[in-house]
XYZ file of C-alpha atoms in Angstrom:
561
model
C -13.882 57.868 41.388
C -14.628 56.407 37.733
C -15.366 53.006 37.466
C -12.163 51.893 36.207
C -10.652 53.200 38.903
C -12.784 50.735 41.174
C -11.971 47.931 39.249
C -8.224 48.516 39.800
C -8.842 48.789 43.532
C -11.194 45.619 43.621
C -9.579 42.438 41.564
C -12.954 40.854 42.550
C -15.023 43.483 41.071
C -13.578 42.784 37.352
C -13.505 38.686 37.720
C -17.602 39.503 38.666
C -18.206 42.016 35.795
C -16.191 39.463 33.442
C -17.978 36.773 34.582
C -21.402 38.134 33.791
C -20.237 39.175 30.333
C -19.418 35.723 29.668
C -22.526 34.352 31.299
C -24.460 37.262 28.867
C -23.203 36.095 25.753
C -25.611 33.446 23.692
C -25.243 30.061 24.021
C -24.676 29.708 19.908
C -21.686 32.002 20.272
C -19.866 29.480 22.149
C -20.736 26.770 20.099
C -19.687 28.510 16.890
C -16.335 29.264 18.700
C -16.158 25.527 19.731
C -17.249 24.641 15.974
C -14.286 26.972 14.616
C -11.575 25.330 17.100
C -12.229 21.839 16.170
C -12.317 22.498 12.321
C -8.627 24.379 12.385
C -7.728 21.264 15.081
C -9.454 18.788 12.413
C -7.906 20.744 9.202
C -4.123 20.496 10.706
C -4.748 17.424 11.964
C -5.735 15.267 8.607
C -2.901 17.649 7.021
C -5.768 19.561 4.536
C -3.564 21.448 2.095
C -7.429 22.889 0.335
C -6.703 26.701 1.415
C -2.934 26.180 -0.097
C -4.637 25.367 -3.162
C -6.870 27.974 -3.390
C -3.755 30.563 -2.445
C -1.780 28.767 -5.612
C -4.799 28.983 -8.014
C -5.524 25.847 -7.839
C -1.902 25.129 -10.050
C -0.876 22.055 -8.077
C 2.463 21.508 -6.850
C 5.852 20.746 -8.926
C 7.197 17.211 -9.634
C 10.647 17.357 -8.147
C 12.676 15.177 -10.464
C 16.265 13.998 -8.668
C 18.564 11.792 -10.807
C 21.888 11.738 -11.644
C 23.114 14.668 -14.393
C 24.903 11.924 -16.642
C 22.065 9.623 -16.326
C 20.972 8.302 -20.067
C 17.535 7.605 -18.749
C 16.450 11.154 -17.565
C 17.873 12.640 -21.147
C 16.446 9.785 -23.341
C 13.583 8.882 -21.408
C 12.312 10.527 -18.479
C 12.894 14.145 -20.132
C 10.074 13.494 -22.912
C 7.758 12.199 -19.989
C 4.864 15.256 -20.073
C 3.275 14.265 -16.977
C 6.420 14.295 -15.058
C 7.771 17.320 -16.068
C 4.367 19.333 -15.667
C 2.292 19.797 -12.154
C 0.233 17.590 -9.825
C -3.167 19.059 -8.474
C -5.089 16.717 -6.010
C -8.676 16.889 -6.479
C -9.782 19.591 -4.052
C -12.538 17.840 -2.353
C -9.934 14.755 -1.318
C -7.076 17.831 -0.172
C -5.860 15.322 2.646
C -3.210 12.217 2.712
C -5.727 10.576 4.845
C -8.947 11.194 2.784
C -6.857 10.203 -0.491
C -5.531 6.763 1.261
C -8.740 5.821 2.666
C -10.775 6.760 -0.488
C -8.086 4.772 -2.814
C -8.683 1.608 -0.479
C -12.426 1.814 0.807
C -13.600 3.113 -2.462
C -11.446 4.108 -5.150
C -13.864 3.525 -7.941
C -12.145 1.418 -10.074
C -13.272 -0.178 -13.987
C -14.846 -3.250 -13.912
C -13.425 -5.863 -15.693
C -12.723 -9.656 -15.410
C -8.987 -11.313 -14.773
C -7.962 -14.599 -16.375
C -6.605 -16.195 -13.886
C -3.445 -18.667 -14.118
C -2.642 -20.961 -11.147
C 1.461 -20.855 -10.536
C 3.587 -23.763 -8.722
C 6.294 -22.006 -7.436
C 9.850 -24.727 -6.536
C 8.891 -25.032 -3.069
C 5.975 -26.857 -3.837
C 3.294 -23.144 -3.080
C 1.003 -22.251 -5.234
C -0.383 -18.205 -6.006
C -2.204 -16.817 -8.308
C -1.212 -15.054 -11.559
C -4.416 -13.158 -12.805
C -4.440 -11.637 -16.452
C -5.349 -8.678 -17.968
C -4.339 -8.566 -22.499
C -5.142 -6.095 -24.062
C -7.209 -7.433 -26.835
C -9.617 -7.964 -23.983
C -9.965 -4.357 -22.916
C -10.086 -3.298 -26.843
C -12.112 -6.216 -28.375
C -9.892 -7.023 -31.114
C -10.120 -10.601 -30.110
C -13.404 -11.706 -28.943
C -13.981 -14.527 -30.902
C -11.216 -16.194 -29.472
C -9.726 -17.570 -26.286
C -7.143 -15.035 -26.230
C -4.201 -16.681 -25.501
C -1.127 -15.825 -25.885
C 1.056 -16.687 -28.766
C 4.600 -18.121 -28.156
C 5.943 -15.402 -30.384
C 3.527 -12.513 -29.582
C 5.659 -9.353 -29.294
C 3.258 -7.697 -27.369
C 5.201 -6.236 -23.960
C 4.294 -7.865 -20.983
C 3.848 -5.865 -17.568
C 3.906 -7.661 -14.025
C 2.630 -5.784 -11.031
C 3.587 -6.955 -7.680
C 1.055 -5.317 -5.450
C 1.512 -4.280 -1.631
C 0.090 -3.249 1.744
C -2.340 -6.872 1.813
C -3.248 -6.237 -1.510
C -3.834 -8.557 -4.516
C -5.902 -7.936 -7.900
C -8.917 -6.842 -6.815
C -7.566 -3.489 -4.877
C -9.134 -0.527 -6.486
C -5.246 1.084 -7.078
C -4.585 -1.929 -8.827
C -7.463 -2.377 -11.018
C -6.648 1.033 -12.065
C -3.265 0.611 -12.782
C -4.325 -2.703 -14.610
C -6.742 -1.542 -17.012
C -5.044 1.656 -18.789
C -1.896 -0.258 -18.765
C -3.828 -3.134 -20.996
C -5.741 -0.090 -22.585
C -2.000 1.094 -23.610
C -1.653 -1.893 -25.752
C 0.404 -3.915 -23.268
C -0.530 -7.521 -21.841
C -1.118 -6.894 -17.516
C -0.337 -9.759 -15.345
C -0.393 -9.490 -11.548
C 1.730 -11.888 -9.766
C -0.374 -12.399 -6.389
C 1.189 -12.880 -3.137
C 0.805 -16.212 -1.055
C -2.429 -16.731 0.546
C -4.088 -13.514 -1.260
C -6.435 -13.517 -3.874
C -8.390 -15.825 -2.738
C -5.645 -18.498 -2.522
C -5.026 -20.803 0.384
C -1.643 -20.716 1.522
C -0.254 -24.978 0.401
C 3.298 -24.572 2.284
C 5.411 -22.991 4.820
C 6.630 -20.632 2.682
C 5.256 -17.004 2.873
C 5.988 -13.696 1.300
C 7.496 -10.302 3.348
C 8.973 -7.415 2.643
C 12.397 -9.104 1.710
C 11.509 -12.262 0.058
C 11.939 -11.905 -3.883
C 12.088 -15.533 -4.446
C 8.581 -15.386 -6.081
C 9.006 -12.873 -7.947
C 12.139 -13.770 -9.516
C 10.471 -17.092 -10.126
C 7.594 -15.302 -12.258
C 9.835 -13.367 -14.321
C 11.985 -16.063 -15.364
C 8.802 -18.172 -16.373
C 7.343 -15.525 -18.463
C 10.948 -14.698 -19.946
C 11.121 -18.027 -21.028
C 7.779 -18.939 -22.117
C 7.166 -15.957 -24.168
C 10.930 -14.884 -24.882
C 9.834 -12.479 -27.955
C 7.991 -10.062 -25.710
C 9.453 -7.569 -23.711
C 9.098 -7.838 -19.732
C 8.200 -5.060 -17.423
C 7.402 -4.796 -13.625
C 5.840 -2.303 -11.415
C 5.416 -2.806 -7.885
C 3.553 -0.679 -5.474
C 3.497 -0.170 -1.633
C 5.828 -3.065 -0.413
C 5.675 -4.590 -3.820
C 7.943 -2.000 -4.905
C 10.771 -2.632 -1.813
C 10.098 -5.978 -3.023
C 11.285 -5.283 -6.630
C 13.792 -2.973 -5.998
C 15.458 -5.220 -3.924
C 15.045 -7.752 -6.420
C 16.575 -5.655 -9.074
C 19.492 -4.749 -6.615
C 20.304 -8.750 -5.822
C 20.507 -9.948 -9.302
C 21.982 -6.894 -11.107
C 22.634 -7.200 -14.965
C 21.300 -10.509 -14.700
C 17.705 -9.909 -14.988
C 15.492 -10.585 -17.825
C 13.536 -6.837 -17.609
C 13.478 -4.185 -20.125
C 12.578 -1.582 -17.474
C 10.676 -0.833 -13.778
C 8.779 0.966 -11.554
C 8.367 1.279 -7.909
C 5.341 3.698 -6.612
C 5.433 4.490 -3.018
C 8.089 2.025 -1.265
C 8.811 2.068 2.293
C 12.379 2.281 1.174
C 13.865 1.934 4.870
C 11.731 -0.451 6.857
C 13.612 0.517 10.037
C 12.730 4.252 9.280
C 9.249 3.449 8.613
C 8.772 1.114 12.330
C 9.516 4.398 14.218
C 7.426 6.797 11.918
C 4.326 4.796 11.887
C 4.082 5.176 15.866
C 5.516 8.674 16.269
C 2.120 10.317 16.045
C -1.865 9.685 16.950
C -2.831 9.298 13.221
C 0.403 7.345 12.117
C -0.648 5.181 15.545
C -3.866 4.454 13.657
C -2.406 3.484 10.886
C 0.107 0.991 13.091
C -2.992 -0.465 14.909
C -5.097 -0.782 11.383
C -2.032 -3.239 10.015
C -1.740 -4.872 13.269
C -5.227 -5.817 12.963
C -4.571 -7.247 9.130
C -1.900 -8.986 10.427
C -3.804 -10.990 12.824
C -6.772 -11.345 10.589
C -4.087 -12.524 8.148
C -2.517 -15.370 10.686
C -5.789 -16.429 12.050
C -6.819 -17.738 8.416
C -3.587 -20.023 8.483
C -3.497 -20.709 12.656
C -2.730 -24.061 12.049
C 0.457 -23.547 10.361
C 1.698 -20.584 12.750
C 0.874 -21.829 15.903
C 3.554 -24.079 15.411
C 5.889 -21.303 14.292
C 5.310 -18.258 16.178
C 3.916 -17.565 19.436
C 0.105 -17.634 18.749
C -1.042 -16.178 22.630
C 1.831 -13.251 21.642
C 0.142 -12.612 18.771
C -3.580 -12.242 19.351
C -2.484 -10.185 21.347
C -0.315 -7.726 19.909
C -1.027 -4.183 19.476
C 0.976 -2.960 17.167
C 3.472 -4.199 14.029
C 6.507 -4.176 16.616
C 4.518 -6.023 19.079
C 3.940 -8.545 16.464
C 7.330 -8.975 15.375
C 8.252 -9.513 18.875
C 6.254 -12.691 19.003
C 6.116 -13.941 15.404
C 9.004 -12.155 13.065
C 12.105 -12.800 15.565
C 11.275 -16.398 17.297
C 10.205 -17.837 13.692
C 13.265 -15.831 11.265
C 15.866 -16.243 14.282
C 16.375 -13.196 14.110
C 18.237 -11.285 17.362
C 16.105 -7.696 17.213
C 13.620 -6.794 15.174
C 15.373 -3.566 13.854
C 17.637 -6.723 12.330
C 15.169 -7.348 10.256
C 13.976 -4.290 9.166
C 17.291 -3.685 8.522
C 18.130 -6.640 6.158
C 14.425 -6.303 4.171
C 15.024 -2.778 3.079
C 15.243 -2.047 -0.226
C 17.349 1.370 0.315
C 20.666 -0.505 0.259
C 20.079 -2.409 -2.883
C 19.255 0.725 -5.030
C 22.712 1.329 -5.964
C 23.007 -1.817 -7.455
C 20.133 -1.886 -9.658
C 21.156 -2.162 -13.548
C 17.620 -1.696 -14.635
C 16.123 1.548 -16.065
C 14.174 2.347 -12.770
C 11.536 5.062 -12.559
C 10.533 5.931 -8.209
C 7.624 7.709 -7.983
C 6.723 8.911 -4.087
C 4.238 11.457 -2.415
C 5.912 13.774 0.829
C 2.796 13.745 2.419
C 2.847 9.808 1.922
C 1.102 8.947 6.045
C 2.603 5.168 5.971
C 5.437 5.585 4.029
C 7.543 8.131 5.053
C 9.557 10.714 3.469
C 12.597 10.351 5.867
C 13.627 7.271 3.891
C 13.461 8.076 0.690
C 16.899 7.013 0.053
C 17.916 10.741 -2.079
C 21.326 10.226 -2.651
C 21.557 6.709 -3.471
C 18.742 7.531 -5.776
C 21.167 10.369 -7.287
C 24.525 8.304 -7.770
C 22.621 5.504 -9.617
C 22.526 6.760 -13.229
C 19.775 4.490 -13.841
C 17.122 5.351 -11.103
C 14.680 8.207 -11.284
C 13.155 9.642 -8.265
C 9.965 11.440 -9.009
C 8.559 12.967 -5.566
C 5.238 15.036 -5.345
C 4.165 17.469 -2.244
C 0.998 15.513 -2.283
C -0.800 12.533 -3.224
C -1.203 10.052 -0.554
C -0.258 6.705 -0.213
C -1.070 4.921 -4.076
C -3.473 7.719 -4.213
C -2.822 11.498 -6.292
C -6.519 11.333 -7.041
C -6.496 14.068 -9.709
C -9.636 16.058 -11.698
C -12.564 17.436 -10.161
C -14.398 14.236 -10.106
C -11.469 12.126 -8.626
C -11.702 9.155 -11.192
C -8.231 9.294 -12.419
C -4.907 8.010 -10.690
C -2.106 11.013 -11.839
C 0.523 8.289 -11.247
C -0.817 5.639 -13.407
C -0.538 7.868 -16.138
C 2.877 8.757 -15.326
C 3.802 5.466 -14.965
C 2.099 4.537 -18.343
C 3.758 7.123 -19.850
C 7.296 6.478 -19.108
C 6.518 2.486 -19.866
C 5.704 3.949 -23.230
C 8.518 6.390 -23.921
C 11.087 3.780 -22.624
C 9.755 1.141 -25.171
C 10.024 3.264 -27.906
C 13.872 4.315 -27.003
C 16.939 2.208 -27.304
C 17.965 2.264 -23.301
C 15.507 -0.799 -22.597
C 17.653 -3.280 -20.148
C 19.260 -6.467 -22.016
C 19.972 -9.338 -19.755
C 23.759 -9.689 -19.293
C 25.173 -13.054 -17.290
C 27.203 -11.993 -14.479
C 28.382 -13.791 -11.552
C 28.226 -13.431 -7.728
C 24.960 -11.021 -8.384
C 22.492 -13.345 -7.396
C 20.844 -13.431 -3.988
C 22.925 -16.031 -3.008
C 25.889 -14.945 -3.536
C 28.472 -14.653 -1.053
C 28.239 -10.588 -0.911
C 24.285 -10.540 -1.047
C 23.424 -13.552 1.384
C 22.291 -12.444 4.480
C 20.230 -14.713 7.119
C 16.713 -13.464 5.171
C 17.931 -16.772 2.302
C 18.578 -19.209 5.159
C 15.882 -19.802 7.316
C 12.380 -19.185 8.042
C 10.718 -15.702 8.361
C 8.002 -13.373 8.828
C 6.522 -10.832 6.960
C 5.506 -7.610 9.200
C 5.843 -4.185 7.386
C 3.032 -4.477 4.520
C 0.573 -6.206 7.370
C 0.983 -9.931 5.945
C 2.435 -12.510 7.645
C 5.032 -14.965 6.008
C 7.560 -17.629 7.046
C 9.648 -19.735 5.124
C 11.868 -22.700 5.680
C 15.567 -23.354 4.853
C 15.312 -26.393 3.010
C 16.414 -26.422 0.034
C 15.377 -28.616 -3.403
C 18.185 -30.521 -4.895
C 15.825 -30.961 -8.022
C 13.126 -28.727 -9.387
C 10.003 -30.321 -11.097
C 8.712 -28.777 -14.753
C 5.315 -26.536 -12.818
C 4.916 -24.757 -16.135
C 2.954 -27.257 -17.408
C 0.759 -26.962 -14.777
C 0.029 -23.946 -14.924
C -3.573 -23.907 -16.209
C -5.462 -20.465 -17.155
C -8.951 -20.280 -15.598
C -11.394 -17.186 -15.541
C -11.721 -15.030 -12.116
C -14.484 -12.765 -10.980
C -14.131 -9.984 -9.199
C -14.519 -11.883 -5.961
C -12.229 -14.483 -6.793
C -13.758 -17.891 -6.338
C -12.323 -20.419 -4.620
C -13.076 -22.996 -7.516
C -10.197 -24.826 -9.487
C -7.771 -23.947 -6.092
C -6.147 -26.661 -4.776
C -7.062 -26.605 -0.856
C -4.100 -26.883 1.803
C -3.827 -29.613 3.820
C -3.971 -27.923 7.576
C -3.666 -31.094 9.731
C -0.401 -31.372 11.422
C -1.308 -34.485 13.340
C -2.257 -38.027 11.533
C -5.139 -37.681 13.939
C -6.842 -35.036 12.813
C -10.333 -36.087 10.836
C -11.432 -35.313 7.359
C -14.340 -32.990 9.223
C -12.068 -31.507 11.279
C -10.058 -29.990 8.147
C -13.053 -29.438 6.315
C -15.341 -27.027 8.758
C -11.701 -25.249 9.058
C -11.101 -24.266 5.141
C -15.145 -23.744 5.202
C -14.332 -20.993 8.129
C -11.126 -19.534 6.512
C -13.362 -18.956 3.692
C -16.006 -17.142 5.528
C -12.834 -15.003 6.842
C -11.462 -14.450 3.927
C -14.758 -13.405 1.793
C -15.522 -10.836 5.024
C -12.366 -8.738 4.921
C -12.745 -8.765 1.295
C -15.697 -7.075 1.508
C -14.274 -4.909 3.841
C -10.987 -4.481 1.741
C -8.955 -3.487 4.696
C -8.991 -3.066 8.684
C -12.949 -2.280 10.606
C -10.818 -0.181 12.826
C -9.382 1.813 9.723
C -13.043 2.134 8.301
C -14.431 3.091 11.828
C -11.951 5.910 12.190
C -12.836 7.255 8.473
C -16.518 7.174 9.469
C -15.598 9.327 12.707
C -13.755 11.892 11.089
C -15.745 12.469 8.444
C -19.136 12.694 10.358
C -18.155 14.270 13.065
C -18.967 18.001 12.151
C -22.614 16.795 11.227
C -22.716 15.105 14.815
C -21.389 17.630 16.641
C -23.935 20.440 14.569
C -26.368 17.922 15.677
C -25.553 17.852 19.467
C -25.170 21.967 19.555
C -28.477 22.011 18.349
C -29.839 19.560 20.753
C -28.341 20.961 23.574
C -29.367 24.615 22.544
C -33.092 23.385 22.974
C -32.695 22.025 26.047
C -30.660 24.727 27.813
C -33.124 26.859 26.452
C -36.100 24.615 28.442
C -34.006 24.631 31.485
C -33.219 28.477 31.375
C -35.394 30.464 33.226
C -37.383 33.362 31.250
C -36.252 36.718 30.836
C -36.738 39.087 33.864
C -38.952 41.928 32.997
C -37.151 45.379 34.110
């Protein structure tokens, strides 16, 4: 009898002659086999796309271009556009959604330069910030003197609405800033209230559906400098915040042209995607955590709105909305306001030559509500999609210090100035956002921000008269950091008993707040799951090597035969 034919009789015999294989193999071999599990785990997991690269020659993927096939602005516009008609190759070291959004926000790299900062007094008696960027002070034409801006200058003007908690300081922006001004075009970024570095002076906040602010800064600029042409980008939920701005008003808007980078599109959509998976959980908790960083620096104010215990502790955006968004916007679901915030039913309204840039690999902002046909029937939208990129990443070269769509968007700024399809302004009535067909219960009552991880509210009342603010609204320079000075502070106290002291320790603290997640630019939990991830195969070579010498102590010594 051979000795296979003695492990078929005896079951026991093989498990025993399999087990001492197994127990006769190194100790290294099974941590190299670990090793090699986890990185094909970690390599799906973070969505790496390196090996596709290398399989493609490094070529980069397509830019899918979907518009409609009578549409004036893909033939006279969009089709002389280099950058988005050729390829997009992420740099290869940053092959990841996840690596590419948390470089863009933790580090980014962005050019250092210094804002001029103009303090704007919105109807409602709120105040934000409106920081400047010309372009003679990026090319040095004028610096002799104060560089201000003529009543007559001719020089386009570009306003960026930024998103996701950001204001003028975020890396993506200051990118987006500077070789726009470098262009030859005058950058101003319309801030959102209570970023920036300025404290929030009324009930009124921003979210994802209120364009009241921005509509308010475009008409300004339109009519204080009436001989230059006006263009906005927005980014993140900047851009759901213009596109639904362009969609309300229609013809009568006062822009030449647009951009939106990276919009949620369907907010509704976005809710369920964002806690679908582990990472996209991450990214839910992350926001959560803004938010509540966010409402803590105003506590005074939205204790009296919200429900504050409901809030501290939620633990996630739809928790949040449960306690804040519905009780203060009076609102029946939350999905109702998702719902009436999205910018995917106004697209077919806008009138404006509108250029969509988005990335399919986009890990908050999902593909699934990218709004294609819509985009399609509208002869003046452009949807320019990309297989990867990020969220306001596409980090492209081999060093990673350009933004691929910055350029694109700087391109098609340029090629649409120098056509004749730039937007006139045309008077039309019943487009305006209060119009019977466009009001909704987002322009009659107060309301919360949720989906870009900033809280807002805003009351119903309503101004019979509106004061003259553009007189004072005074120019001052900014630092990076954004100094507090020449801000008007809020006035927190809601009772006539509250002391001077009181209100002063508690701007002192919101400061403190404030300068701290500055410096940390987004969430710790965000920048403590990077950190993981990324060290994690230098830890775990660490620990196999640790626990090598050790089992190697505790291992008795070879038996001589």
């Amino acid at each position: 009898m051979d000795c296979s034919e003695a492990i078929l009789e005896t079951p026991a015999m093989a498990y025993r002659i399999l087990f001492k294989s197994a127990v006769a193999l190194p100790l290294w071999h099974y941590l190299v086999g670990v090793l090699f599990v986890f990185v094909v785990f970690l390599y799906n997991f973070l969505e790496f796309h390196f090996f596709q690269d290398i399989f493609t020659g490094f070529r980069g993927g397509p830019v899918f271009l979907t518009y409609n096939p009578n549409s004036e602005i893909y033939h006279g516009v969009v089709s002389k556009c280099r950058t988005l008609h050729g390829r997009y190759l992420a740099t290869p070291w940053l092959s990841s959604p996840h690596f590419q959004t948390s470089f863009v926000n933790f580090f980014g790299r962005p050019p250092v330069f210094t804002y001029r900062r103009q303090m704007f007094h919105a109807s409602d008696g709120g105040m934000f910030a409106l920081d400047w960027l010309l372009h003679s002070d990026v090319s040095g034409v004028a610096a002799q003197n104060n560089h201000a801006i003529a009543k007559d200058d001719t020089t386009p003007i570009v306003v960026m609405v930024p998103g996701l908690t950001s204001d003028s300081a975020s890396p993506y922006m200051k990118h987006l800033v500077f070789h726009t001004a470098k262009c030859g075009w005058n950058v101003v970024v319309s801030n959102h209230r209570g970023l920036g570095g300025v404290s929030v002076t009324s009930d009124c906040f921003y979210n994802a559906g209120w364009t009241e602010d921005v509509r308010e800064v475009i008409n300004y600029l339109h009519q204080e400098y009436s001989a230059a042409p006006l263009f906005v980008v927005g980014t993140s939920i900047g851009a759901n915040i213009l596109v639904k701005y362009l969609g309300e008003d229609g013809e009568n808007v006062p822009i030449a042209g647009a951009a939106a980078v990276c919009s949620p599109w369907d907010l509704l959509i976005g809710s369920r995607f964002i806690a679908r998976r582990l990472i996209q959980k991450l990214y839910d908790r992350a926001l959560t955590i803004g938010l509540q960083g966010y409402a803590q620096l105003h506590e005074t104010r939205y204790s009296r709105l919200a429900n504050w215990e409901g809030i501290k502790k939620s633990r996630s955006i739809r928790d949040f909305d449960t306690h804040a968004t519905c009780l203060v916007g009076n609102y029946e679901t939350v999905d109702t306001y998702y719902r009436r915030c999205s910018s995917s039913s106004f697209i077919g309204k806008v009138a404006v030559p509108l250029l969509c840039i988005s990335a399919l690999d986009d890990p908050v902002c999902t593909r699934e509500a990218i709004p294609w046909d819509e985009c399609r029937a509208n002869k003046n939208v452009v949807l320019a999609t990309t297989l990867h990129g990020g969220h306001l990443a596409f980090f492209e070269g081999v060093t990673g210090s350009g933004l691929w769509w910055v350029r694109a968007v700087n391109e098609y700024l340029g090629a649409l100035l120098s056509s004749s399809y730039m937007h006139t302004q045309k008077k039309a009535e019943n487009l305006g956002p209060h119009s019977a067909i466009m009001q909704s219960s987002i322009d009659q009552g107060p309301y919360l921000n949720v989906a870009d991880g900033m809280v807002a509210a805003m009351g119903n009342e309503t101004s019979e008269e509106k004061n003259d603010h553009d007189q004072k609204n005074e120019i001052v320079s900014v630092t990076e950091n954004h100094a507090f000075t020449n801000v008007r502070k809020p006035d927190f106290a809601t009772n006539a008993g509250e002391d001077g002291a009181d209100s002063k320790r508690s701007s002192f603290v919101e400061r403190c707040v404030y300068q701290l997640s500055r410096q940390n630019n987004k969430s710790i939990w965000l920048l403590a799951y990077i950190a993981i991830i990324s060290s994690w195969p230098i830890v775990g070579a660490a620990f196999g090597y640790f626990f090598k010498r050790k089992l190697k102590r505790a291992l008795p010594a070879k038996v001589p035969k």
